[in-house]
mmCIF file of C-alpha atoms and ligand atoms in Angstrom:
data_model
loop_
_atom_site.group_PDB
_atom_site.id
_atom_site.type_symbol
_atom_site.label_atom_id
_atom_site.label_comp_id
_atom_site.label_asym_id
_atom_site.label_seq_id
_atom_site.Cartn_x
_atom_site.Cartn_y
_atom_site.Cartn_z
ATOM 1 C CA GLU X 1 -0.051 0.182 0.094
ATOM 2 C CA GLY X 2 1.224 3.463 -0.964
ATOM 3 C CA ASP X 3 -0.336 6.956 -0.049
ATOM 4 C CA VAL X 4 -1.656 9.257 -2.635
ATOM 5 C CA GLY X 5 -3.704 11.829 -3.376
ATOM 6 C CA GLY X 6 -4.819 14.200 -0.820
ATOM 7 C CA ALA X 7 -4.057 11.778 1.835
ATOM 8 C CA ALA X 8 -0.254 11.695 0.970
ATOM 9 C CA TYR X 9 -0.155 15.842 0.488
ATOM 10 C CA ARG X 10 -1.160 16.000 4.150
ATOM 11 C CA LYS X 11 1.182 13.474 5.301
ATOM 12 C CA HIS X 12 4.136 14.077 2.979
ATOM 13 C CA GLY X 13 3.887 17.121 1.419
ATOM 14 C CA HIS X 14 3.321 15.764 -2.142
ATOM 15 C CA PRO X 15 0.137 14.061 -3.910
ATOM 16 C CA LEU X 16 2.762 11.538 -5.259
ATOM 17 C CA PRO X 17 5.616 10.742 -3.158
ATOM 18 C CA PRO X 18 8.259 9.108 -4.456
ATOM 19 C CA GLU X 19 7.972 5.889 -2.059
ATOM 20 C CA THR X 20 4.679 5.276 -3.535
ATOM 21 C CA LEU X 21 6.178 5.829 -7.162
ATOM 22 C CA GLU X 22 8.882 3.057 -6.350
ATOM 23 C CA ILE X 23 6.525 0.868 -4.784
ATOM 24 C CA ALA X 24 4.067 1.004 -7.998
ATOM 25 C CA ARG X 25 7.181 0.274 -10.400
ATOM 26 C CA SER X 26 8.172 -2.876 -8.275
ATOM 27 C CA CYS X 27 4.306 -4.390 -8.440
ATOM 28 C CA GLY X 28 2.679 -5.837 -11.296
ATOM 29 C CA ALA X 29 -0.429 -3.982 -11.009
ATOM 30 C CA ILE X 30 -1.754 -1.473 -9.222
ATOM 31 C CA LEU X 31 -5.268 -0.885 -7.635
ATOM 32 C CA PHE X 32 -5.544 2.822 -7.749
ATOM 33 C CA GLY X 33 -8.255 4.593 -4.889
ATOM 34 C CA ALA X 34 -9.556 7.782 -6.477
ATOM 35 C CA VAL X 35 -8.403 10.829 -6.109
ATOM 36 C CA GLY X 36 -9.673 14.660 -5.695
ATOM 37 C CA ASP X 37 -10.525 17.020 -2.864
ATOM 38 C CA PHE X 38 -12.016 20.072 -3.292
ATOM 39 C CA SER X 39 -10.433 21.715 0.186
ATOM 40 C CA LEU X 40 -7.108 21.187 -1.811
ATOM 41 C CA ASP X 41 -8.299 22.899 -4.784
ATOM 42 C CA HIS X 42 -6.221 26.022 -3.698
ATOM 43 C CA LEU X 43 -2.954 24.655 -3.853
ATOM 44 C CA GLU X 44 -0.473 25.427 -7.005
ATOM 45 C CA ARG X 45 -1.208 22.692 -9.798
ATOM 46 C CA ARG X 46 1.744 20.535 -9.000
ATOM 47 C CA LEU X 47 0.325 19.594 -5.272
ATOM 48 C CA ARG X 48 -2.845 18.718 -6.050
ATOM 49 C CA PRO X 49 -4.672 15.239 -5.485
ATOM 50 C CA GLU X 50 -5.109 14.956 -9.249
ATOM 51 C CA GLN X 51 -1.450 14.721 -10.123
ATOM 52 C CA ALA X 52 -0.912 11.608 -8.218
ATOM 53 C CA VAL X 53 -2.796 9.903 -10.764
ATOM 54 C CA LEU X 54 -1.535 11.905 -13.641
ATOM 55 C CA GLY X 55 1.782 11.442 -12.594
ATOM 56 C CA LEU X 56 1.365 7.873 -12.466
ATOM 57 C CA ARG X 57 0.045 7.316 -15.654
ATOM 58 C CA LYS X 58 2.502 9.327 -17.253
ATOM 59 C CA GLU X 59 5.673 8.220 -15.039
ATOM 60 C CA LEU X 60 4.930 4.493 -15.988
ATOM 61 C CA GLY X 61 3.978 5.104 -19.314
ATOM 62 C CA LEU X 62 0.089 3.632 -18.779
ATOM 63 C CA PHE X 63 -0.988 5.081 -22.303
ATOM 64 C CA ALA X 64 -3.963 3.356 -22.911
ATOM 65 C CA ASN X 65 -7.179 3.373 -20.890
ATOM 66 C CA LEU X 66 -9.497 1.194 -21.158
ATOM 67 C CA ARG X 67 -13.289 1.683 -19.951
ATOM 68 C CA PRO X 68 -15.808 -0.943 -20.768
ATOM 69 C CA VAL X 69 -19.842 0.339 -20.853
ATOM 70 C CA THR X 70 -22.314 -2.451 -20.413
ATOM 71 C CA VAL X 71 -25.248 -2.364 -18.666
ATOM 72 C CA PHE X 72 -26.086 -4.680 -15.993
ATOM 73 C CA GLU X 73 -29.351 -6.635 -15.983
ATOM 74 C CA GLY X 74 -31.760 -4.721 -13.965
ATOM 75 C CA MET X 75 -30.365 -1.223 -14.105
ATOM 76 C CA GLU X 76 -31.977 -0.394 -17.639
ATOM 77 C CA ASP X 77 -34.669 1.511 -15.010
ATOM 78 C CA LEU X 78 -31.968 3.163 -13.230
ATOM 79 C CA THR X 79 -30.319 5.072 -15.959
ATOM 80 C CA SER X 80 -30.605 8.495 -17.559
ATOM 81 C CA LEU X 81 -32.329 6.858 -20.801
ATOM 82 C CA ARG X 82 -35.006 5.221 -21.977
ATOM 83 C CA PRO X 83 -34.471 1.342 -20.844
ATOM 84 C CA GLU X 84 -34.859 -0.083 -24.217
ATOM 85 C CA VAL X 85 -32.217 2.357 -25.273
ATOM 86 C CA ALA X 86 -30.270 1.610 -22.300
ATOM 87 C CA ARG X 87 -30.399 -2.004 -22.722
ATOM 88 C CA LYS X 88 -28.480 -2.152 -25.921
ATOM 89 C CA ILE X 89 -25.335 -0.710 -24.501
ATOM 90 C CA ASP X 90 -22.190 -3.016 -24.498
ATOM 91 C CA LEU X 91 -19.549 -0.624 -25.452
ATOM 92 C CA LEU X 92 -15.383 -0.393 -24.606
ATOM 93 C CA ILE X 93 -13.771 3.638 -24.500
ATOM 94 C CA VAL X 94 -10.337 3.249 -25.452
ATOM 95 C CA ARG X 95 -8.884 6.444 -24.044
ATOM 96 C CA GLU X 96 -5.546 7.613 -24.609
ATOM 97 C CA LEU X 97 -4.001 8.005 -21.770
ATOM 98 C CA ASN X 98 -0.600 10.060 -21.912
ATOM 99 C CA GLY X 99 -0.935 12.852 -24.603
ATOM 100 C CA ASP X 100 -3.353 15.710 -25.427
ATOM 101 C CA VAL X 101 -3.974 18.688 -24.008
ATOM 102 C CA TYR X 102 -3.683 17.013 -20.253
ATOM 103 C CA PHE X 103 0.442 17.038 -20.618
ATOM 104 C CA GLY X 104 1.224 19.714 -23.371
ATOM 105 C CA ASP X 105 2.695 23.157 -21.974
ATOM 106 C CA LYS X 106 0.282 25.206 -19.600
ATOM 107 C CA GLY X 107 0.116 28.263 -18.114
ATOM 108 C CA THR X 108 -1.150 31.941 -17.566
ATOM 109 C CA ARG X 109 0.801 34.993 -18.270
ATOM 110 C CA THR X 110 -0.922 38.587 -18.852
ATOM 111 C CA LEU X 111 -0.711 40.417 -22.225
ATOM 112 C CA GLU X 112 0.452 43.180 -23.531
ATOM 113 C CA ASP X 113 -2.961 45.243 -23.085
ATOM 114 C CA GLY X 114 -2.913 44.004 -19.593
ATOM 115 C CA ARG X 115 -5.342 41.121 -19.788
ATOM 116 C CA ARG X 116 -4.853 37.654 -18.446
ATOM 117 C CA GLN X 117 -4.776 34.307 -20.159
ATOM 118 C CA GLY X 118 -4.609 30.566 -19.144
ATOM 119 C CA TRP X 119 -3.416 28.202 -21.986
ATOM 120 C CA ASP X 120 -3.049 25.069 -22.661
ATOM 121 C CA MET X 121 -1.495 23.410 -25.448
ATOM 122 C CA MET X 122 -3.056 20.263 -27.185
ATOM 123 C CA SER X 123 -0.588 18.124 -29.603
ATOM 124 C CA TYR X 124 -0.429 14.401 -30.577
ATOM 125 C CA ALA X 125 2.433 12.965 -32.145
ATOM 126 C CA GLU X 126 2.135 10.103 -34.523
ATOM 127 C CA ASP X 127 3.832 7.866 -32.652
ATOM 128 C CA GLU X 128 1.726 8.522 -29.398
ATOM 129 C CA VAL X 129 -1.672 8.158 -31.852
ATOM 130 C CA ARG X 130 0.173 4.715 -33.606
ATOM 131 C CA ARG X 131 0.322 3.059 -30.139
ATOM 132 C CA ILE X 132 -2.995 3.654 -28.925
ATOM 133 C CA ALA X 133 -4.521 3.123 -32.849
ATOM 134 C CA HIS X 134 -3.359 -0.518 -32.010
ATOM 135 C CA THR X 135 -4.687 -0.678 -28.984
ATOM 136 C CA GLY X 136 -8.289 0.136 -30.006
ATOM 137 C CA PHE X 137 -7.795 -2.279 -33.556
ATOM 138 C CA LYS X 138 -6.724 -5.260 -31.408
ATOM 139 C CA ALA X 139 -9.812 -4.498 -28.825
ATOM 140 C CA ALA X 140 -12.159 -4.556 -32.380
ATOM 141 C CA MET X 141 -10.542 -7.437 -33.552
ATOM 142 C CA GLY X 142 -11.539 -9.447 -30.194
ATOM 143 C CA ARG X 143 -14.913 -7.772 -30.202
ATOM 144 C CA SER X 144 -17.219 -7.313 -32.956
ATOM 145 C CA LYS X 145 -14.438 -5.956 -35.319
ATOM 146 C CA ARG X 146 -15.759 -2.496 -35.510
ATOM 147 C CA LEU X 147 -13.742 0.641 -34.702
ATOM 148 C CA CYS X 148 -15.115 4.238 -34.310
ATOM 149 C CA SER X 149 -12.536 6.887 -33.535
ATOM 150 C CA VAL X 150 -14.025 10.426 -32.315
ATOM 151 C CA ASP X 151 -12.008 13.570 -32.969
ATOM 152 C CA LYS X 152 -12.540 17.099 -34.104
ATOM 153 C CA ALA X 153 -11.120 16.655 -37.482
ATOM 154 C CA ASN X 154 -13.526 19.601 -38.994
ATOM 155 C CA VAL X 155 -11.461 22.458 -36.520
ATOM 156 C CA LEU X 156 -8.566 20.637 -34.816
ATOM 157 C CA GLU X 157 -5.123 20.086 -36.567
ATOM 158 C CA THR X 158 -4.319 17.425 -33.951
ATOM 159 C CA SER X 159 -7.755 15.827 -34.867
ATOM 160 C CA GLN X 160 -6.611 15.387 -38.541
ATOM 161 C CA LEU X 161 -3.606 13.688 -37.617
ATOM 162 C CA TRP X 162 -5.020 11.469 -35.472
ATOM 163 C CA ARG X 163 -7.026 10.598 -38.048
ATOM 164 C CA ASP X 164 -4.378 10.495 -40.631
ATOM 165 C CA VAL X 165 -2.823 7.702 -38.500
ATOM 166 C CA MET X 166 -6.216 5.840 -37.519
ATOM 167 C CA ILE X 167 -6.613 4.919 -41.318
ATOM 168 C CA GLU X 168 -2.795 4.466 -42.002
ATOM 169 C CA VAL X 169 -3.403 1.745 -39.059
ATOM 170 C CA ALA X 170 -6.448 0.774 -40.386
ATOM 171 C CA ALA X 171 -4.187 -1.113 -43.160
ATOM 172 C CA GLU X 172 -2.605 -3.458 -40.762
ATOM 173 C CA TYR X 173 -6.374 -4.646 -39.600
ATOM 174 C CA PRO X 174 -7.821 -5.266 -43.207
ATOM 175 C CA GLU X 175 -10.785 -7.156 -40.855
ATOM 176 C CA VAL X 176 -12.078 -4.159 -38.981
ATOM 177 C CA GLU X 177 -14.439 -1.547 -39.922
ATOM 178 C CA LEU X 178 -13.017 1.736 -39.162
ATOM 179 C CA THR X 179 -15.260 4.707 -38.650
ATOM 180 C CA HIS X 180 -14.776 8.353 -37.559
ATOM 181 C CA MET X 181 -17.358 10.130 -35.620
ATOM 182 C CA TYR X 182 -16.431 14.202 -34.223
ATOM 183 C CA VAL X 183 -16.943 14.101 -30.946
ATOM 184 C CA ASP X 184 -19.845 16.349 -30.051
ATOM 185 C CA ASN X 185 -21.444 14.292 -32.853
ATOM 186 C CA ALA X 186 -20.199 11.270 -30.033
ATOM 187 C CA ALA X 187 -21.650 12.919 -27.690
ATOM 188 C CA MET X 188 -25.313 12.932 -28.956
ATOM 189 C CA GLN X 189 -24.920 9.815 -30.460
ATOM 190 C CA LEU X 190 -24.525 7.774 -27.334
ATOM 191 C CA VAL X 191 -28.209 9.215 -25.953
ATOM 192 C CA LYS X 192 -29.368 8.591 -28.961
ATOM 193 C CA ASN X 193 -28.345 5.690 -30.098
ATOM 194 C CA PRO X 194 -25.592 4.252 -28.036
ATOM 195 C CA GLY X 195 -26.264 0.301 -29.078
ATOM 196 C CA GLN X 196 -24.366 1.743 -32.335
ATOM 197 C CA PHE X 197 -20.981 1.900 -30.384
ATOM 198 C CA ASP X 198 -18.823 -1.118 -30.204
ATOM 199 C CA VAL X 199 -15.038 -0.193 -29.712
ATOM 200 C CA ILE X 200 -14.350 3.742 -29.417
ATOM 201 C CA VAL X 201 -11.052 4.882 -29.567
ATOM 202 C CA THR X 202 -10.255 8.284 -28.426
ATOM 203 C CA GLY X 203 -8.078 11.534 -27.307
ATOM 204 C CA ASN X 204 -7.049 11.687 -23.781
ATOM 205 C CA LEU X 205 -9.842 14.823 -23.233
ATOM 206 C CA PHE X 206 -12.442 13.680 -25.450
ATOM 207 C CA GLY X 207 -12.330 10.263 -23.528
ATOM 208 C CA ASP X 208 -12.304 11.454 -20.232
ATOM 209 C CA ILE X 209 -15.854 13.428 -21.059
ATOM 210 C CA LEU X 210 -17.319 10.922 -23.231
ATOM 211 C CA SER X 211 -17.145 8.354 -20.541
ATOM 212 C CA ASP X 212 -18.527 10.161 -17.636
ATOM 213 C CA GLN X 213 -21.391 10.612 -19.629
ATOM 214 C CA ALA X 214 -21.609 6.915 -20.865
ATOM 215 C CA SER X 215 -21.198 6.271 -17.368
ATOM 216 C CA MET X 216 -24.858 7.348 -16.965
ATOM 217 C CA CYS X 217 -26.109 6.201 -20.027
ATOM 218 C CA VAL X 218 -25.970 2.219 -17.592
ATOM 219 C CA GLY X 219 -26.827 3.621 -14.327
ATOM 220 C CA SER X 220 -24.158 4.791 -12.699
ATOM 221 C CA ILE X 221 -20.580 5.916 -12.499
ATOM 222 C CA GLY X 222 -19.889 4.305 -9.395
ATOM 223 C CA LEU X 223 -20.462 1.536 -11.521
ATOM 224 C CA LEU X 224 -17.421 1.797 -13.898
ATOM 225 C CA ALA X 225 -13.980 -0.024 -13.576
ATOM 226 C CA SER X 226 -10.862 0.760 -15.985
ATOM 227 C CA ALA X 227 -7.866 -0.342 -17.320
ATOM 228 C CA SER X 228 -4.717 1.518 -17.842
ATOM 229 C CA LEU X 229 -2.121 0.063 -19.286
ATOM 230 C CA ALA X 230 1.315 0.158 -20.280
ATOM 231 C CA GLU X 231 2.883 -1.987 -23.200
ATOM 232 C CA GLY X 232 2.976 -5.324 -21.741
ATOM 233 C CA SER X 233 0.547 -6.399 -18.746
ATOM 234 C CA TYR X 234 1.463 -3.847 -16.231
ATOM 235 C CA GLY X 235 -1.314 -2.181 -15.277
ATOM 236 C CA LEU X 236 -3.272 0.619 -12.741
ATOM 237 C CA TYR X 237 -6.765 -0.189 -12.626
ATOM 238 C CA GLU X 238 -9.081 2.169 -10.776
ATOM 239 C CA PRO X 239 -13.042 3.384 -10.948
ATOM 240 C CA ILE X 240 -13.236 6.421 -13.207
ATOM 241 C CA HIS X 241 -14.858 8.160 -10.720
ATOM 242 C CA GLY X 242 -13.047 10.642 -8.265
ATOM 243 C CA SER X 243 -13.380 10.632 -4.984
ATOM 244 C CA ALA X 244 -16.477 11.542 -2.560
ATOM 245 C CA PRO X 245 -14.913 13.911 0.274
ATOM 246 C CA ASP X 246 -18.225 14.811 1.183
ATOM 247 C CA ILE X 247 -18.939 11.213 2.261
ATOM 248 C CA ALA X 248 -15.493 10.573 3.895
ATOM 249 C CA GLY X 249 -15.648 8.386 6.564
ATOM 250 C CA LYS X 250 -19.602 7.513 6.528
ATOM 251 C CA GLY X 251 -19.558 4.298 4.685
ATOM 252 C CA LEU X 252 -21.688 4.911 1.777
ATOM 253 C CA ALA X 253 -19.344 5.371 -1.199
ATOM 254 C CA ASN X 254 -20.280 2.050 -3.611
ATOM 255 C CA PRO X 255 -17.190 0.066 -3.964
ATOM 256 C CA MET X 256 -18.551 -1.846 -6.824
ATOM 257 C CA ALA X 257 -16.564 0.100 -9.477
ATOM 258 C CA THR X 258 -13.208 -0.587 -7.376
ATOM 259 C CA ILE X 259 -14.357 -4.449 -7.176
ATOM 260 C CA LEU X 260 -14.789 -4.507 -11.143
ATOM 261 C CA SER X 261 -11.247 -2.786 -11.081
ATOM 262 C CA ALA X 262 -9.990 -5.713 -9.198
ATOM 263 C CA ALA X 263 -11.555 -7.795 -11.845
ATOM 264 C CA MET X 264 -9.937 -6.273 -14.927
ATOM 265 C CA MET X 265 -6.592 -6.547 -12.998
ATOM 266 C CA LEU X 266 -6.802 -10.327 -12.781
ATOM 267 C CA ARG X 267 -7.789 -10.346 -16.745
ATOM 268 C CA HIS X 268 -5.929 -7.870 -17.675
ATOM 269 C CA SER X 269 -2.542 -8.287 -15.479
ATOM 270 C CA PHE X 270 -2.288 -11.483 -14.363
ATOM 271 C CA GLY X 271 -4.694 -13.770 -17.404
ATOM 272 C CA LEU X 272 -7.133 -14.831 -14.885
ATOM 273 C CA GLU X 273 -9.876 -14.604 -16.759
ATOM 274 C CA GLU X 274 -11.950 -17.268 -15.428
ATOM 275 C CA GLN X 275 -11.794 -15.371 -11.878
ATOM 276 C CA ALA X 276 -12.526 -12.110 -13.107
ATOM 277 C CA ALA X 277 -15.652 -13.166 -14.783
ATOM 278 C CA SER X 278 -16.615 -14.726 -11.140
ATOM 279 C CA ILE X 279 -16.089 -11.131 -9.753
ATOM 280 C CA GLU X 280 -18.201 -9.584 -12.593
ATOM 281 C CA ALA X 281 -20.877 -11.899 -12.185
ATOM 282 C CA ALA X 282 -20.704 -11.325 -8.578
ATOM 283 C CA VAL X 283 -21.509 -7.977 -8.717
ATOM 284 C CA ALA X 284 -24.330 -8.569 -11.419
ATOM 285 C CA LYS X 285 -25.890 -11.112 -8.803
ATOM 286 C CA ALA X 286 -25.808 -8.699 -5.822
ATOM 287 C CA LEU X 287 -27.190 -5.958 -8.306
ATOM 288 C CA ALA X 288 -30.165 -8.152 -9.176
ATOM 289 C CA GLN X 289 -30.810 -8.736 -5.770
ATOM 290 C CA GLY X 290 -31.391 -4.935 -5.387
ATOM 291 C CA VAL X 291 -28.515 -4.189 -3.587
ATOM 292 C CA ARG X 292 -27.578 -0.707 -4.749
ATOM 293 C CA GLY X 293 -25.838 2.256 -3.396
ATOM 294 C CA GLY X 294 -26.961 5.868 -2.766
ATOM 295 C CA ASP X 295 -25.825 6.669 -6.514
ATOM 296 C CA LEU X 296 -28.177 4.549 -7.586
ATOM 297 C CA GLY X 297 -31.063 6.098 -5.748
ATOM 298 C CA CYS X 298 -31.008 3.530 -2.774
ATOM 299 C CA SER X 299 -29.669 2.725 0.578
ATOM 300 C CA ALA X 300 -27.046 0.144 0.609
ATOM 301 C CA GLY X 301 -23.736 0.803 2.240
ATOM 302 C CA THR X 302 -20.331 -0.123 1.476
ATOM 303 C CA ARG X 303 -20.290 -2.569 3.769
ATOM 304 C CA GLU X 304 -23.280 -4.013 2.996
ATOM 305 C CA ILE X 305 -22.568 -3.425 -0.278
ATOM 306 C CA GLY X 306 -19.116 -5.747 -0.155
ATOM 307 C CA ASP X 307 -20.565 -8.374 2.141
ATOM 308 C CA ALA X 308 -23.107 -9.153 -0.566
ATOM 309 C CA VAL X 309 -20.517 -9.542 -3.607
ATOM 310 C CA LEU X 310 -18.952 -11.550 -1.273
ATOM 311 C CA GLN X 311 -21.807 -13.793 -0.463
ATOM 312 C CA ALA X 312 -22.456 -14.058 -4.446
ATOM 313 C CA LEU X 313 -18.817 -14.939 -5.353
HETATM 314 C C1 IPM K 401 -10.672 10.253 -15.441
HETATM 315 C C2 IPM K 401 -10.427 11.385 -14.162
HETATM 316 C C3 IPM K 401 -9.153 12.181 -14.229
HETATM 317 C C4 IPM K 401 -9.148 12.542 -15.365
HETATM 318 C C5 IPM K 401 -8.749 13.392 -13.013
HETATM 319 C C6 IPM K 401 -9.134 12.794 -11.462
HETATM 320 C C7 IPM K 401 -7.467 13.582 -13.075
HETATM 321 O O1 IPM K 401 -11.568 12.787 -14.143
HETATM 322 O O2 IPM K 401 -9.576 9.355 -14.729
HETATM 323 O O3 IPM K 401 -11.092 10.633 -15.506
HETATM 324 O O4 IPM K 401 -9.285 13.571 -15.879
HETATM 325 O O5 IPM K 401 -8.068 12.428 -16.217
HETATM 326 MG MG1 MG K 402 -12.687 11.709 -16.053
#
């Protein structure tokens, strides 16, 4: 175990202490909690809790973020969509995690006329796009062989290069049907007809936004797990949600996304498919039995949910 985020800042003065990074490097995989603490939002950016997860992603070369989105049985009525629309969702968001506007130069400056300006540079180098393209195409090969690349090539040069490279890489996967969609349209289609998507590959910022949106299409952000993979089997596994300081220590947080992240860890880092599937089935069973947390408008607490999943397992 290592401290990260707000807790690490309070204890060691840094959200990602060197000891924690060292521990992370020495392991085969990382199960990550969640970061974010609005009481620390006043700190300079490099000390804010979010830097813990951004730092781990970058330092450890975790460039491929897999965010599967499926609707669990019985959840159709609890999503933000009509049940018959939600029922069709079974997609995978492949989000690039090491580049884009997240990691470009940024700053604030004062212009000659005295106005303050904030700026963040968006860029992707072709090799960065190429490696996530391969992740997307390989994922598509293992599913329905359809890959939708989401960009904003009608406005952004970064996106035009993204699209060009996607098309180049597609030549290596003749069996996969590659389509392109602008991100604004993708946001709309995700609500209108999410069943049309199988694998979506997109950049860091668009993937961040679309995955939160997709979570509400299947019920709650408290149910979505993710894997952040480096080349090989090394990975970091975390729920796609942040922390919830307002309910800290109250035993109210839904642990299901974290439990499902552990399942992804067994699958992707340790090759334990059967065990991963058992855990996922146990979560599905607990949900079907009506064990649901506050994020789903119900009342089950952290321990109750954990016990129910264990029981089902
Ligand atoms: C996510 C989160 C992070 C991100 C935050 C906590 C920095 O929103 O994993 O989606 O923006 O990537
Ligand atoms: Mg996010």
